[in-house]
Tab-separated table of C-alpha atoms in Angstrom:
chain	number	residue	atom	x	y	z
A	373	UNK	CA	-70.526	68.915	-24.242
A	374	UNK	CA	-67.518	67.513	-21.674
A	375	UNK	CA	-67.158	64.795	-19.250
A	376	UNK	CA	-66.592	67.934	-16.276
A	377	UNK	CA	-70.398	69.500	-17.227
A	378	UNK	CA	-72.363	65.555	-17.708
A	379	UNK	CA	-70.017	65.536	-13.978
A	380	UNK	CA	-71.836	68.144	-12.864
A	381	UNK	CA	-75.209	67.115	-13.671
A	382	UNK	CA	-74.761	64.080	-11.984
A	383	UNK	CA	-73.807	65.718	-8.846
A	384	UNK	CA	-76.445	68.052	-8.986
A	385	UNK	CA	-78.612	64.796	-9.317
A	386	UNK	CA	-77.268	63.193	-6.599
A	387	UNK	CA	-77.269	66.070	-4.237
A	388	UNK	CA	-80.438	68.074	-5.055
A	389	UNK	CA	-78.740	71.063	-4.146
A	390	UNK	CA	-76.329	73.501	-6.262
A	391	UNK	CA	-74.032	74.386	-3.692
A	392	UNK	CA	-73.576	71.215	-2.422
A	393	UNK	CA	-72.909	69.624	-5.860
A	394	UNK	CA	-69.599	72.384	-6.101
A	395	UNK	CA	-68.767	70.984	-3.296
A	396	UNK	CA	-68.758	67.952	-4.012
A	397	UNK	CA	-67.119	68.689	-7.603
A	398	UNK	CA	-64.472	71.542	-6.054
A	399	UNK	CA	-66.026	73.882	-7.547
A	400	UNK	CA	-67.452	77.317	-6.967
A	401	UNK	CA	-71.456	77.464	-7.245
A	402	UNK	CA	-71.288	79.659	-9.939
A	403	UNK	CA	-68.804	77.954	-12.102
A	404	UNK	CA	-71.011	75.054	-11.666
A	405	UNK	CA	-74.164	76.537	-12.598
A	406	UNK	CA	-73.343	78.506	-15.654
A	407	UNK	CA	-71.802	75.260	-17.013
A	408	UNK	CA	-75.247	73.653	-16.581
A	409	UNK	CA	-77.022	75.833	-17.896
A	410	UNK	CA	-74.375	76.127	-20.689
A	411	UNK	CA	-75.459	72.070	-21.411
A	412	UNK	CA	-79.076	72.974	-21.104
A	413	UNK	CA	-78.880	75.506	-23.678
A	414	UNK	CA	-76.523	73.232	-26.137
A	415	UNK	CA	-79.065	70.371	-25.815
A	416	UNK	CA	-82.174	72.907	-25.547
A	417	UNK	CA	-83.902	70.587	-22.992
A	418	UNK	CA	-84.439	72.093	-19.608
A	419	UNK	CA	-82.564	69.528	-17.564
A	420	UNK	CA	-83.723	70.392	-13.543
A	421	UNK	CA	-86.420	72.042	-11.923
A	422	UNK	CA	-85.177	74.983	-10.535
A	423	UNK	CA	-86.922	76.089	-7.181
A	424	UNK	CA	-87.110	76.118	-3.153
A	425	UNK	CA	-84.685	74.423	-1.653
A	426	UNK	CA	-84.065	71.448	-3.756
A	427	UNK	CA	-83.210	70.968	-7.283
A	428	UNK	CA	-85.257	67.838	-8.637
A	429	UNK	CA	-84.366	66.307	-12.491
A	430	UNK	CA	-87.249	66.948	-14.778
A	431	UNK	CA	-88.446	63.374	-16.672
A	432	UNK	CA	-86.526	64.161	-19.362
A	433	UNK	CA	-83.409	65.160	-16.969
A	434	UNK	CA	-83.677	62.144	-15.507
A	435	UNK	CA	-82.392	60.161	-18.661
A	436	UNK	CA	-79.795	62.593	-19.898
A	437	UNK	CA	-78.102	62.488	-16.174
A	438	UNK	CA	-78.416	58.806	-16.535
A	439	UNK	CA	-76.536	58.558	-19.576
A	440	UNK	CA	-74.524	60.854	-18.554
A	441	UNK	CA	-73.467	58.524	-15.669
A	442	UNK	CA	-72.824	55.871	-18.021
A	443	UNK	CA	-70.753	57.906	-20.326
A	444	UNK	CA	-68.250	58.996	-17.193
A	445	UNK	CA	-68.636	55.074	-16.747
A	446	UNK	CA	-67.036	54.219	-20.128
A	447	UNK	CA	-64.372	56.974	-19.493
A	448	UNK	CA	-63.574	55.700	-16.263
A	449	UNK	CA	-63.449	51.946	-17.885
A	450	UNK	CA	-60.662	53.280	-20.440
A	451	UNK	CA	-58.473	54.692	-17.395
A	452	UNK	CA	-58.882	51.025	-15.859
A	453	UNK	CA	-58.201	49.323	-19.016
A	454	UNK	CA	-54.703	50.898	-19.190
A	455	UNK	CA	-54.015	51.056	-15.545
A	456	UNK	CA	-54.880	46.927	-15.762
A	457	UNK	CA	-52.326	46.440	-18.696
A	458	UNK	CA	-49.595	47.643	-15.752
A	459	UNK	CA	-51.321	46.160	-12.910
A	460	UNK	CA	-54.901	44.922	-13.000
A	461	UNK	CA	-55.353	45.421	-8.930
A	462	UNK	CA	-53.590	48.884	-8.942
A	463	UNK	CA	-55.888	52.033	-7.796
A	464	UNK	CA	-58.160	51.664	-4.343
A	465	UNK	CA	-61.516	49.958	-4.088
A	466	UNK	CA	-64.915	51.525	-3.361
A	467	UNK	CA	-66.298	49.122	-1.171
A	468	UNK	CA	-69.754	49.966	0.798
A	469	UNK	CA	-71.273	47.591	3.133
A	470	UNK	CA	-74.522	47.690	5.511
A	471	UNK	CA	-74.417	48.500	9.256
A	472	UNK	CA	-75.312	44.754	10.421
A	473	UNK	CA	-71.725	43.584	8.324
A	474	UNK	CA	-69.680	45.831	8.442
A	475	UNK	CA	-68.308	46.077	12.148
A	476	UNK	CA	-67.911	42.395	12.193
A	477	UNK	CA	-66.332	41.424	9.180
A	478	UNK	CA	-64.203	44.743	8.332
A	479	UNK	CA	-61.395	44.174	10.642
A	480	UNK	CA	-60.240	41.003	8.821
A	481	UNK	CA	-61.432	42.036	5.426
A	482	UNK	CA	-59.057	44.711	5.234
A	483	UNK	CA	-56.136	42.912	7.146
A	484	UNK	CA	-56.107	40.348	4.806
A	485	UNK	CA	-56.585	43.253	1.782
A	486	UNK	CA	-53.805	44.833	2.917
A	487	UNK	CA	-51.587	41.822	3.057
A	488	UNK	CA	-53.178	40.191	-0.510
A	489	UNK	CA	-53.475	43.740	-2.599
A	490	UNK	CA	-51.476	46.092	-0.928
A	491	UNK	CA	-51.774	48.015	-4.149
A	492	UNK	CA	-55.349	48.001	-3.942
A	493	UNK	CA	-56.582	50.292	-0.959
A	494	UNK	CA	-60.360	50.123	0.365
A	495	UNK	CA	-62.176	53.116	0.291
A	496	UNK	CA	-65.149	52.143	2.679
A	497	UNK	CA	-68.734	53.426	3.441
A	498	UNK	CA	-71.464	51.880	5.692
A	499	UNK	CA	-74.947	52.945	4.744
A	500	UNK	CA	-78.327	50.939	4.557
A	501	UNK	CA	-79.152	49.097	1.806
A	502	UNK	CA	-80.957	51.414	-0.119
A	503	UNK	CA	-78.247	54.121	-0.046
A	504	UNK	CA	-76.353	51.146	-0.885
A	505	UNK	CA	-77.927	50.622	-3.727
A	506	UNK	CA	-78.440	54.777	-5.135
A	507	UNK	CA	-74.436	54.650	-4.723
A	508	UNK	CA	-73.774	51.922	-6.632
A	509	UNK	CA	-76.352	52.842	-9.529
A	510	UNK	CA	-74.180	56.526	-9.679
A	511	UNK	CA	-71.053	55.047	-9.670
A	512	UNK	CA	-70.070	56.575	-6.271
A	513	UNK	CA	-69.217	52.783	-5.138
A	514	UNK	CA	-67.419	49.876	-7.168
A	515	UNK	CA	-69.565	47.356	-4.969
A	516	UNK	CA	-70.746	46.533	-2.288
A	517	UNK	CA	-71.397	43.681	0.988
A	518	UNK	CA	-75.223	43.329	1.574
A	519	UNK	CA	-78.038	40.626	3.118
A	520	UNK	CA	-80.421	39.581	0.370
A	521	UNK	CA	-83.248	39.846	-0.373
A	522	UNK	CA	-82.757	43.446	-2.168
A	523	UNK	CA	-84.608	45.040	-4.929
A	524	UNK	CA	-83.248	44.011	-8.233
A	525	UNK	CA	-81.272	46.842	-9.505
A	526	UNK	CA	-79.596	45.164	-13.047
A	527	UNK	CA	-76.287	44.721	-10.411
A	528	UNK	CA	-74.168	41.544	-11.252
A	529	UNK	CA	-74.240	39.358	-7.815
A	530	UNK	CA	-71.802	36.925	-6.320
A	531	UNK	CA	-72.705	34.776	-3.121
A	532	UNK	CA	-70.057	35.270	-0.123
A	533	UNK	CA	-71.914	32.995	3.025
A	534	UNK	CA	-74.993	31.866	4.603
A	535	UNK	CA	-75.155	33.363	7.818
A	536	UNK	CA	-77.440	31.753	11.310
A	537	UNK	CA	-79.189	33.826	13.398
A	538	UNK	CA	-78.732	33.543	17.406
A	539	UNK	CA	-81.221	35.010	20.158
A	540	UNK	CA	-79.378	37.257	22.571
A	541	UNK	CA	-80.762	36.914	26.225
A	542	UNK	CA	-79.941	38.040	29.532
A	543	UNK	CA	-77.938	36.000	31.622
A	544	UNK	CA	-80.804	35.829	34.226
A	545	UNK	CA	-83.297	35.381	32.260
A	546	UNK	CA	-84.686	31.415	32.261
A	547	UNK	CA	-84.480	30.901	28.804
A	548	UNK	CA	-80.301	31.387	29.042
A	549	UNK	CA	-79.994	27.962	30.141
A	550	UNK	CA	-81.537	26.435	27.288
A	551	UNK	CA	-79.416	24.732	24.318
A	552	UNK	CA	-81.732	25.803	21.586
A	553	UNK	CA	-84.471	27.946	20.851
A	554	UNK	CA	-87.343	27.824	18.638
A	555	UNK	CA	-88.839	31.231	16.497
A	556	UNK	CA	-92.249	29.856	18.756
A	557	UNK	CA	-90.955	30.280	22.045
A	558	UNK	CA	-90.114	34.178	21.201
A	559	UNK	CA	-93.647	34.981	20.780
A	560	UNK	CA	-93.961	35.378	24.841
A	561	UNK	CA	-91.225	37.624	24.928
A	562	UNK	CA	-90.063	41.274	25.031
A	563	UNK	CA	-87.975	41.997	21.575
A	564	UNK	CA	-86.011	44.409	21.108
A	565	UNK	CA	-85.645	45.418	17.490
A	566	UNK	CA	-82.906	47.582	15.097
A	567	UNK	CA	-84.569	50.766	14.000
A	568	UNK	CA	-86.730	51.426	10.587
A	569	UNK	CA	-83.981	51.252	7.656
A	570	UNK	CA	-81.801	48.533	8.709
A	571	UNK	CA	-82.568	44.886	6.518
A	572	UNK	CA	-81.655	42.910	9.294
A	573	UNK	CA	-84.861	44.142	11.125
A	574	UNK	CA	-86.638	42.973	8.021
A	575	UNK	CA	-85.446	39.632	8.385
A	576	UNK	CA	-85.918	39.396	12.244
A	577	UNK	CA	-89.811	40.056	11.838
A	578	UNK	CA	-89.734	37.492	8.493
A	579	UNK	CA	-88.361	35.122	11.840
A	580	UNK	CA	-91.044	36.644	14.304
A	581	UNK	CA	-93.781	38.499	11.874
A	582	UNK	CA	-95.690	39.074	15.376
A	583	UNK	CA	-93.424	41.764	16.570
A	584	UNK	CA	-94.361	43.925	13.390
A	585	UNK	CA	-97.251	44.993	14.723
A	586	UNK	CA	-95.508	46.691	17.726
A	587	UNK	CA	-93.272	49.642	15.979
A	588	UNK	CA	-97.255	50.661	14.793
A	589	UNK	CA	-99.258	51.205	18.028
A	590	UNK	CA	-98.676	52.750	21.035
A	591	UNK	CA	-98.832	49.572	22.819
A	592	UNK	CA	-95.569	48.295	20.873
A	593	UNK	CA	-93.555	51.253	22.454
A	594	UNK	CA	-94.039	49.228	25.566
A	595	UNK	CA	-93.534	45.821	24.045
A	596	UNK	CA	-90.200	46.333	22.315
A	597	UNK	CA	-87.390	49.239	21.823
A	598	UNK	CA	-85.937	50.313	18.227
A	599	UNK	CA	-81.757	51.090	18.301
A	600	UNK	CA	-79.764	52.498	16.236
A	601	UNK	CA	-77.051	49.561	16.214
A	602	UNK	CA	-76.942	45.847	16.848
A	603	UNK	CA	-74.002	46.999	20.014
A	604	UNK	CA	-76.714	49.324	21.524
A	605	UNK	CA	-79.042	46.580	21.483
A	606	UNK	CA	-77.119	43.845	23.200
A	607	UNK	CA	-76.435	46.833	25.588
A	608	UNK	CA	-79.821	46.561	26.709
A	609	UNK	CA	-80.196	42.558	26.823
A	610	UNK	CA	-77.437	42.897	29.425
A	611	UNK	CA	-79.568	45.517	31.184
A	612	UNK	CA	-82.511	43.084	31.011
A	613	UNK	CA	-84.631	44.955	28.747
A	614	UNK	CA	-85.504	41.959	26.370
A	615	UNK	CA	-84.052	39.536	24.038
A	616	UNK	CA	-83.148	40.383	20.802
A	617	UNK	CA	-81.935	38.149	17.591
A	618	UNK	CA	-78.343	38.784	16.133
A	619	UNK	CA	-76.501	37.712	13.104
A	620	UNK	CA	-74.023	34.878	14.058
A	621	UNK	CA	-70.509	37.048	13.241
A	622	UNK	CA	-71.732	39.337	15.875
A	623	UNK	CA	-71.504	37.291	18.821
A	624	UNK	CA	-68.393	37.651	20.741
A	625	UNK	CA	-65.944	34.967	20.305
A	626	UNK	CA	-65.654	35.113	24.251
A	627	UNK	CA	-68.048	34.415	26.616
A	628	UNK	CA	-69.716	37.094	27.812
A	629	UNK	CA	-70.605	38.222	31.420
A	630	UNK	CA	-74.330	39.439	31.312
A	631	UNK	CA	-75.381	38.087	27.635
A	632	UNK	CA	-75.641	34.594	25.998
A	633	UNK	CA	-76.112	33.549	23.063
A	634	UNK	CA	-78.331	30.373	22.026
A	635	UNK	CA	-78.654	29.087	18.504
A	636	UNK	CA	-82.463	28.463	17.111
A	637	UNK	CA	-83.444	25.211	16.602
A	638	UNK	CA	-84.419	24.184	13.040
A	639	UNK	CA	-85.289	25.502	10.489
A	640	UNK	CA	-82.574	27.628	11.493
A	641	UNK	CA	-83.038	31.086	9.897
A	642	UNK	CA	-80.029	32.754	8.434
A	643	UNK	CA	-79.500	35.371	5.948
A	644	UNK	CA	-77.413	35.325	2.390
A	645	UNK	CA	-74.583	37.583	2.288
A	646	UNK	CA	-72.927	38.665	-1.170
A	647	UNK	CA	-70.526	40.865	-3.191
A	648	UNK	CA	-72.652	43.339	-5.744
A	649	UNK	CA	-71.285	45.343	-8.088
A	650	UNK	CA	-72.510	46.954	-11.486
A	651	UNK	CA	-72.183	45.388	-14.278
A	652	UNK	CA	-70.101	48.298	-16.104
A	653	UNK	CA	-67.464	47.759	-13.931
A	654	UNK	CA	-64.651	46.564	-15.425
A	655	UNK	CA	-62.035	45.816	-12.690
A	656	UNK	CA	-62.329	42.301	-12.791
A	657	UNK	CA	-59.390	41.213	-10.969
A	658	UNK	CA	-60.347	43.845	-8.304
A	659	UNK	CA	-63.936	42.038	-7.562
A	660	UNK	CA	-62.172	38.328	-7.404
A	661	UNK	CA	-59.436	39.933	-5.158
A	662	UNK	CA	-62.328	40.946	-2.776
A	663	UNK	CA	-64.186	37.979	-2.493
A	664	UNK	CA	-60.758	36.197	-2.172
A	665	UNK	CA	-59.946	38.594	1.098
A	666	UNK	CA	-63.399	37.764	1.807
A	667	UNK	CA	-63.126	34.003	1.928
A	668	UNK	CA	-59.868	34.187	3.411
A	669	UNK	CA	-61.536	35.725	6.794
A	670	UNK	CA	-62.494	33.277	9.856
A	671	UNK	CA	-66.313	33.459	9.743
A	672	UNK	CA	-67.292	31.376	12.281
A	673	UNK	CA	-69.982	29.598	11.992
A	674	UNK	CA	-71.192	30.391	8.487
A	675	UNK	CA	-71.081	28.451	5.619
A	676	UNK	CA	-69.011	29.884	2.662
A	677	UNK	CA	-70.189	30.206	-0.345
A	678	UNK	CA	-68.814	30.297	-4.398
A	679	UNK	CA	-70.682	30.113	-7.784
């Protein structure tokens, strides 16, 4: 048994697919596959189900690949644990962060990475949540930026801000010249919502539970309109389409010619942002450096948090 075949079963795992997972491992199919089936034969346990179009981990599969996972884990850690006795920051970051965060706090996170840990590159990926969450558990991320709530996945959790909601609405509409809105008042209107995936929808109907009903019956498709990114959505608040409710780093820092932005009134609702990371991971330094940059960033009008 080696680290390069309990690699390959992972990446078969993570992949479903055989070619794909030499891909992913730059390797040809072949070499991959007679390695598996090398392993499967050493440990006599038939470790995937062979068939169709996707390869799926039989029950017993399903532990082996994740030990396996942890064992490339622990051989990783002993890389880091020298590379930290020459420089505990040195090698790049995997850092993954969902759709709602990312465009908004990126550009000064990785400024102020650059300028803090130059010798610490980030390696970046936006995904939902869930994927999120599958990465993290295989060890294809170091950690990642995400909303809470999320299902609790044995990941060691630091709190980064608290962050307000604000209810985009068309300049014309009557409700733009008001100072504050209340969760209430929405009930009368058109909203327009992120698509089925995305946590910040979650929390929007948690706000306005009323509008749940409309992504289930046909009468919802003319009620509201799903998008595939907060941007695309405000797009259509400046056509006049709706309102829609945004997370307070995403409003423009300048005023804006067809949109405005009012806060709620209160109880304001906001969302919990933090830094997750597996427990395994040993690069220490790395995960304060992070929420350092992270801190370090303008965030207007959140409130920062620390343990």
């Amino acid at each position: 048994m080696t680290l390069t075949e309990l690699r390959y079963i992972v990446a078969v795992a993570r992949e479903r697919h055989f070619g794909r997972a030499a891909e992913a491992c730059f390797v040809s199919q072949p070499t991959l596959s007679v390695a598996i089936k090398k392993l499967e034969e050493e440990l006599d346990v038939k470790i995937f189900e062979r068939g169709g179009n996707e390869v799926s981990a039989t029950p017993l599969g399903e532990d082996i690949v994740r030990q396996a996972q942890q064992v490339i884990e622990m051989a990783q850690g002993i890389r880091e644990i020298a590379k930290r006795g020459k420089d505990p920051l040195s090698g790049p970051l995997r850092l993954g962060l969902i759709y709602t965060i990312g465009p908004y706090l990126l550009p000064d996170l990785v400024r102020n990475t650059i300028a803090r840990t130059p010798q610490m590159p980030l390696m970046l990926q936006e995904q939902f949540t869930v994927r999120l969450l599958d990465m993290l558990r295989l060890g294809e991320l170091d950690c990642a930026i995400m909303a809470e709530p999320f299902p609790d996945a044995g990941l060691a959790v630091a709190p980064l801000y608290d962050e307000p909601f604000m209810v985009a609405v068309p300049k014309t509409h009557p409700l733009a010249k008001m100072k504050r809105i209340s969760a209430e008042r929405l009930k009368q209107e058109t909203m327009l919502l992120l698509g089925t995936g995305h946590c910040f929808r979650d929390q929007v109907l948690e706000v306005c539970p009323e509008f749940a009903r409309f992504s289930s019956d046909a009468e919802g498709i003319k009620k509201s309109f799903e998008g595939s990114s907060l941007e695309t959505i405000k797009h259509m608040v400046a056509a006049g389409m709706g309102l829609t409710v945004v997370p307070q780093l995403s409003v423009p820092a300048e005023a804006q010619t067809h949109v405005v932005y009012i806060p709620f009134e209160d109880p304001v609702p906001t969302r919990r942002v933090v830094l997750a990371w597996r427990r395994s991971f040993t690069r220490y330094e790395a995960i304060a450096a992070l929420r350092n940059a992270v801190y370090a960033c303008k965030l207007p009008g959140v409130t920062r948090l620390s343990d």
